[in-house]
Short mmCIF file of C-alpha atoms in Angstrom, two decimals:
data_model
loop_
_atom_site.label_atom_id
_atom_site.label_comp_id
_atom_site.label_asym_id
_atom_site.label_seq_id
_atom_site.Cartn_x
_atom_site.Cartn_y
_atom_site.Cartn_z
CA MET A 8 34.80 -24.15 -30.30
CA THR A 9 35.46 -27.45 -28.15
CA LEU A 10 32.41 -29.13 -26.46
CA THR A 11 33.10 -27.81 -22.76
CA ASP A 12 32.57 -24.30 -24.40
CA THR A 13 29.32 -25.36 -26.13
CA ASN A 14 28.19 -26.56 -23.20
CA SER A 15 29.00 -23.32 -21.27
CA LEU A 16 27.12 -21.26 -23.78
CA THR A 17 24.03 -23.37 -23.33
CA PHE A 18 23.74 -23.08 -19.59
CA ARG A 19 24.30 -19.74 -20.29
CA ALA A 20 21.44 -19.19 -22.85
CA GLU A 21 19.47 -21.35 -20.91
CA ARG A 22 19.44 -19.76 -17.67
CA ARG A 23 17.24 -17.35 -16.12
CA PRO A 24 17.25 -14.77 -13.29
CA GLU A 25 15.06 -15.56 -10.60
CA THR A 26 12.24 -13.66 -9.82
CA TYR A 27 12.20 -12.15 -6.02
CA ASP A 28 8.59 -12.60 -4.67
CA PRO A 29 8.52 -10.58 -1.36
CA LYS A 30 5.11 -11.94 -0.49
CA GLN A 31 7.07 -15.25 0.32
CA SER A 32 9.88 -13.01 2.22
CA LEU A 33 10.64 -13.54 5.99
CA PHE A 34 9.49 -9.73 6.20
CA VAL A 35 6.03 -10.16 5.62
CA ALA A 36 5.64 -13.29 7.09
CA CYS A 37 6.53 -12.18 10.44
CA LEU A 38 4.19 -9.42 10.46
CA LEU A 39 1.53 -11.35 8.92
CA THR A 40 2.00 -13.79 11.69
CA MET A 41 2.46 -11.38 14.54
CA SER A 42 -0.92 -10.17 13.65
CA GLY A 43 -2.08 -13.59 13.63
CA GLY A 44 -1.01 -14.17 17.37
CA PHE A 45 -2.37 -10.79 18.32
CA LEU A 46 -5.78 -11.41 16.94
CA ASP A 47 -5.90 -14.57 18.59
CA ALA A 48 -5.17 -13.18 21.49
CA PHE A 49 -7.24 -9.99 21.76
CA THR A 50 -10.65 -12.04 20.29
CA TRP A 51 -10.48 -14.55 23.03
CA LEU A 52 -9.90 -11.98 25.71
CA SER A 53 -12.15 -9.21 24.24
CA LEU A 54 -15.05 -11.37 22.53
CA GLY A 55 -16.12 -13.65 25.04
CA GLY A 56 -13.61 -16.43 24.60
CA VAL A 57 -13.75 -16.78 21.20
CA PHE A 58 -10.65 -17.47 18.43
CA ALA A 59 -10.45 -15.25 15.54
CA ASN A 60 -7.55 -17.73 14.29
CA SER A 61 -7.39 -20.66 15.73
CA GLN A 62 -10.62 -22.76 14.41
CA THR A 63 -9.13 -25.62 16.41
CA GLY A 64 -9.50 -23.96 19.35
CA ASN A 65 -13.06 -23.29 18.73
CA VAL A 66 -13.72 -26.75 17.28
CA VAL A 67 -12.84 -27.87 20.96
CA PHE A 68 -15.03 -25.59 22.21
CA VAL A 69 -18.03 -26.83 20.15
CA GLY A 70 -17.17 -30.44 20.94
CA MET A 71 -16.74 -29.97 24.44
CA TYR A 72 -19.99 -27.98 25.12
CA LEU A 73 -21.66 -30.73 22.83
CA ALA A 74 -20.77 -33.21 25.09
CA LEU A 75 -22.28 -30.70 28.26
CA ALA A 76 -25.51 -30.18 26.71
CA LYS A 77 -24.42 -26.72 26.63
CA TRP A 78 -25.73 -25.71 23.23
CA GLY A 79 -26.03 -21.93 23.29
CA GLU A 80 -22.12 -21.94 24.40
CA ALA A 81 -21.39 -24.27 21.78
CA PHE A 82 -22.85 -22.48 19.13
CA HIS A 83 -21.32 -19.08 20.21
CA HIS A 84 -18.16 -21.03 18.49
CA VAL A 85 -19.41 -22.31 15.34
CA PRO A 86 -19.96 -18.80 13.55
CA PRO A 87 -16.34 -17.74 13.08
CA ILE A 88 -15.86 -21.56 12.06
CA LEU A 89 -18.42 -20.92 9.04
CA SER A 90 -16.80 -17.62 8.46
CA PHE A 91 -13.28 -18.57 8.17
CA LEU A 92 -13.99 -21.22 5.60
CA ALA A 93 -16.03 -18.77 3.64
CA GLY A 94 -13.08 -16.51 3.77
CA ALA A 95 -10.41 -19.32 2.82
CA VAL A 96 -12.95 -20.60 -0.07
CA ALA A 97 -12.98 -16.77 -1.42
CA ALA A 98 -9.28 -16.49 -1.12
CA THR A 99 -8.80 -20.19 -3.06
CA LYS A 100 -11.02 -18.91 -5.73
CA ALA A 101 -9.62 -15.35 -6.13
CA ARG A 102 -5.83 -16.62 -6.65
CA ALA A 103 -4.91 -12.66 -5.50
CA PRO A 104 -3.05 -12.06 -2.57
CA LEU A 105 -2.31 -8.73 -2.51
CA LEU A 106 -5.98 -8.18 -3.18
CA CYS A 107 -6.98 -10.30 -0.35
CA LEU A 108 -4.49 -8.24 1.85
CA TRP A 109 -6.21 -5.24 0.81
CA ALA A 110 -9.62 -6.79 1.91
CA GLU A 111 -8.32 -7.80 5.42
CA ILE A 112 -6.94 -4.42 5.82
CA LEU A 113 -10.55 -2.81 4.76
CA LEU A 114 -12.47 -5.15 7.01
CA LEU A 115 -10.50 -4.97 10.06
CA GLY A 116 -10.43 -0.97 9.67
CA LEU A 117 -14.54 -1.18 9.72
CA ILE A 118 -14.76 -3.74 12.21
CA THR A 119 -13.11 -1.13 14.64
CA LEU A 120 -15.89 1.64 14.09
CA TRP A 121 -18.71 -1.48 15.26
CA LEU A 122 -16.35 -3.64 17.58
CA ARG A 123 -17.70 -2.61 21.09
CA SER A 124 -21.49 -2.24 19.82
CA TYR A 125 -21.74 -5.58 17.94
CA PRO A 126 -19.30 -8.26 19.18
CA GLU A 127 -20.66 -10.86 17.66
CA LEU A 128 -20.90 -9.43 14.20
CA ALA A 129 -16.93 -8.41 14.83
CA ILE A 130 -15.81 -11.82 15.25
CA VAL A 131 -17.39 -13.00 11.93
CA GLY A 132 -15.90 -10.50 10.01
CA ILE A 133 -12.59 -10.93 11.61
CA SER A 134 -12.57 -14.43 11.25
CA PHE A 135 -13.31 -14.18 7.50
CA ALA A 136 -10.51 -11.42 7.25
CA VAL A 137 -7.95 -13.49 8.80
CA ALA A 138 -9.07 -16.33 6.48
CA LEU A 139 -8.53 -14.32 3.52
CA ARG A 140 -4.98 -13.23 4.04
CA ALA A 141 -4.18 -16.73 6.00
CA THR A 142 -5.15 -18.38 2.84
CA SER A 143 -3.24 -16.14 0.49
CA PHE A 144 0.22 -16.38 2.59
CA ARG A 145 1.57 -19.81 3.06
CA GLN A 146 4.93 -19.98 1.92
CA VAL A 147 8.15 -18.27 3.08
CA ASP A 148 11.26 -18.83 0.83
CA ARG A 149 10.56 -22.60 -0.13
CA TRP A 150 9.26 -23.59 2.98
CA LYS A 151 5.18 -23.61 4.33
CA TYR A 152 4.01 -21.94 7.18
CA LEU A 153 0.62 -20.89 8.40
CA SER A 154 0.06 -17.41 9.76
CA VAL A 155 -2.62 -18.36 12.08
CA THR A 156 -1.17 -21.23 14.24
CA VAL A 157 2.23 -22.54 16.22
CA THR A 158 1.67 -26.13 15.74
CA GLY A 159 2.16 -26.79 12.29
CA ASN A 160 4.97 -24.59 12.08
CA LEU A 161 7.06 -25.82 15.12
CA LEU A 162 6.49 -29.26 13.15
CA ARG A 163 8.28 -28.22 9.95
CA ALA A 164 11.08 -26.64 12.12
CA PHE A 165 11.81 -30.20 14.08
CA ASP A 166 11.45 -31.96 10.43
CA GLN A 167 14.18 -29.43 8.81
CA ILE A 168 16.20 -30.15 11.96
CA ALA A 169 15.88 -33.94 11.45
CA LEU A 170 17.57 -33.40 8.08
CA PRO A 171 20.94 -34.43 7.36
CA ALA A 172 22.86 -31.24 8.65
CA ASN A 173 23.85 -28.55 6.37
CA SER A 174 22.79 -25.06 5.36
CA GLU A 175 19.43 -25.36 4.40
CA PRO A 176 17.50 -27.38 6.64
CA VAL A 177 19.35 -25.56 9.53
CA ARG A 178 17.89 -22.18 7.66
CA GLY A 179 14.42 -23.71 7.40
CA ALA A 180 14.07 -24.35 10.92
CA ARG A 181 15.56 -21.07 12.15
CA THR A 182 13.30 -19.08 9.44
CA LEU A 183 10.27 -20.96 11.52
CA LEU A 184 10.99 -21.01 14.51
CA ILE A 185 11.52 -17.05 13.94
CA ILE A 186 7.85 -17.37 12.79
CA CYS A 187 6.77 -19.02 16.08
CA GLY A 188 8.63 -16.22 18.23
CA MET A 189 6.45 -13.79 16.21
CA PHE A 190 3.40 -15.14 16.95
CA LEU A 191 4.41 -15.45 20.45
CA LEU A 192 5.34 -12.06 20.42
CA GLY A 193 1.73 -10.71 18.60
CA ALA A 194 -0.02 -12.84 21.19
CA ALA A 195 1.32 -11.13 23.95
CA ALA A 196 0.58 -7.41 22.41
CA GLY A 197 -2.86 -8.73 22.15
CA GLY A 198 -2.92 -9.65 25.36
CA VAL A 199 -1.92 -6.02 26.49
CA MET A 200 -4.37 -4.15 24.10
CA ALA A 201 -7.08 -5.91 25.12
CA THR A 202 -6.46 -5.22 28.70
CA HIS A 203 -5.54 -1.52 27.77
CA TRP A 204 -6.91 -0.01 24.84
CA PRO A 205 -9.95 -2.78 23.50
CA GLY A 206 -11.02 -0.02 21.57
CA GLY A 207 -8.57 0.57 19.12
CA ALA A 208 -6.76 -2.60 19.24
CA LEU A 209 -7.47 -3.88 16.06
CA LEU A 210 -5.72 -0.84 14.64
CA VAL A 211 -2.14 -2.94 15.24
CA PRO A 212 -3.55 -5.81 12.54
CA VAL A 213 -4.06 -3.31 10.39
CA GLY A 214 -1.02 -1.17 10.40
CA LEU A 215 0.79 -5.17 10.28
CA SER A 216 -0.85 -5.88 7.47
CA THR A 217 -0.79 -2.22 5.80
CA CYS A 218 3.41 -2.58 6.36
CA ALA A 219 3.48 -5.64 4.70
CA LEU A 220 1.28 -4.74 1.72
CA SER A 221 3.59 -1.79 1.38
CA PHE A 222 6.63 -4.13 1.51
CA CYS A 223 4.82 -6.14 -1.14
CA TYR A 224 4.55 -3.31 -3.88
CA ARG A 225 7.66 -1.56 -3.44
CA ARG A 226 9.72 -4.87 -4.01
CA ARG A 227 8.08 -7.05 -6.10
CA THR A 228 9.94 -5.79 -9.56
CA ARG A 229 13.44 -6.34 -8.05
CA THR A 230 15.18 -9.89 -9.16
CA VAL A 231 18.18 -11.45 -7.92
#
């Protein structure tokens, strides 16, 4: 046996099949990011101008109202920020993405029942549920993304574009720009639902997350 044959056998012995992780698929990222855009638009329009996802927006409002000495308006934006942080901590400690997605679905379903009666409590619950999902799903293929914002995803897309031209950066940029487009689509849908069917609007993100969860369970044993 020659040295080349030996090296070939060694390479084959060391090679392992890569595990396909559906949680990191573009399909799941698109569904969850569309849900993120939907919830931001819906909560801002229907729940007193407060964001469920965009804690940057809430922080801006807190700072602005504090500067204007409008203490009540400033405090109005604090609970979702704290709730989002609590959800992020819970998801980080749990390290169980599918369990966190289950929890988000159940929480949003329950909140639908008392959305109109207790809007202040609803936004706190939605922010917690969103944080569970967003903290647990932050990888699409080999690229990082966020399902609750566009800014970071746009920056990462243009980082890929700036790299030397080959198929990998192009694919990364295309993936991240598609995700940004899904956030926009979700926001448009959230605006429509907030206007025409606010009482049942949360069933849309529940449906999107349920589709993502079902996909993960059906595909998690597949290998490539």
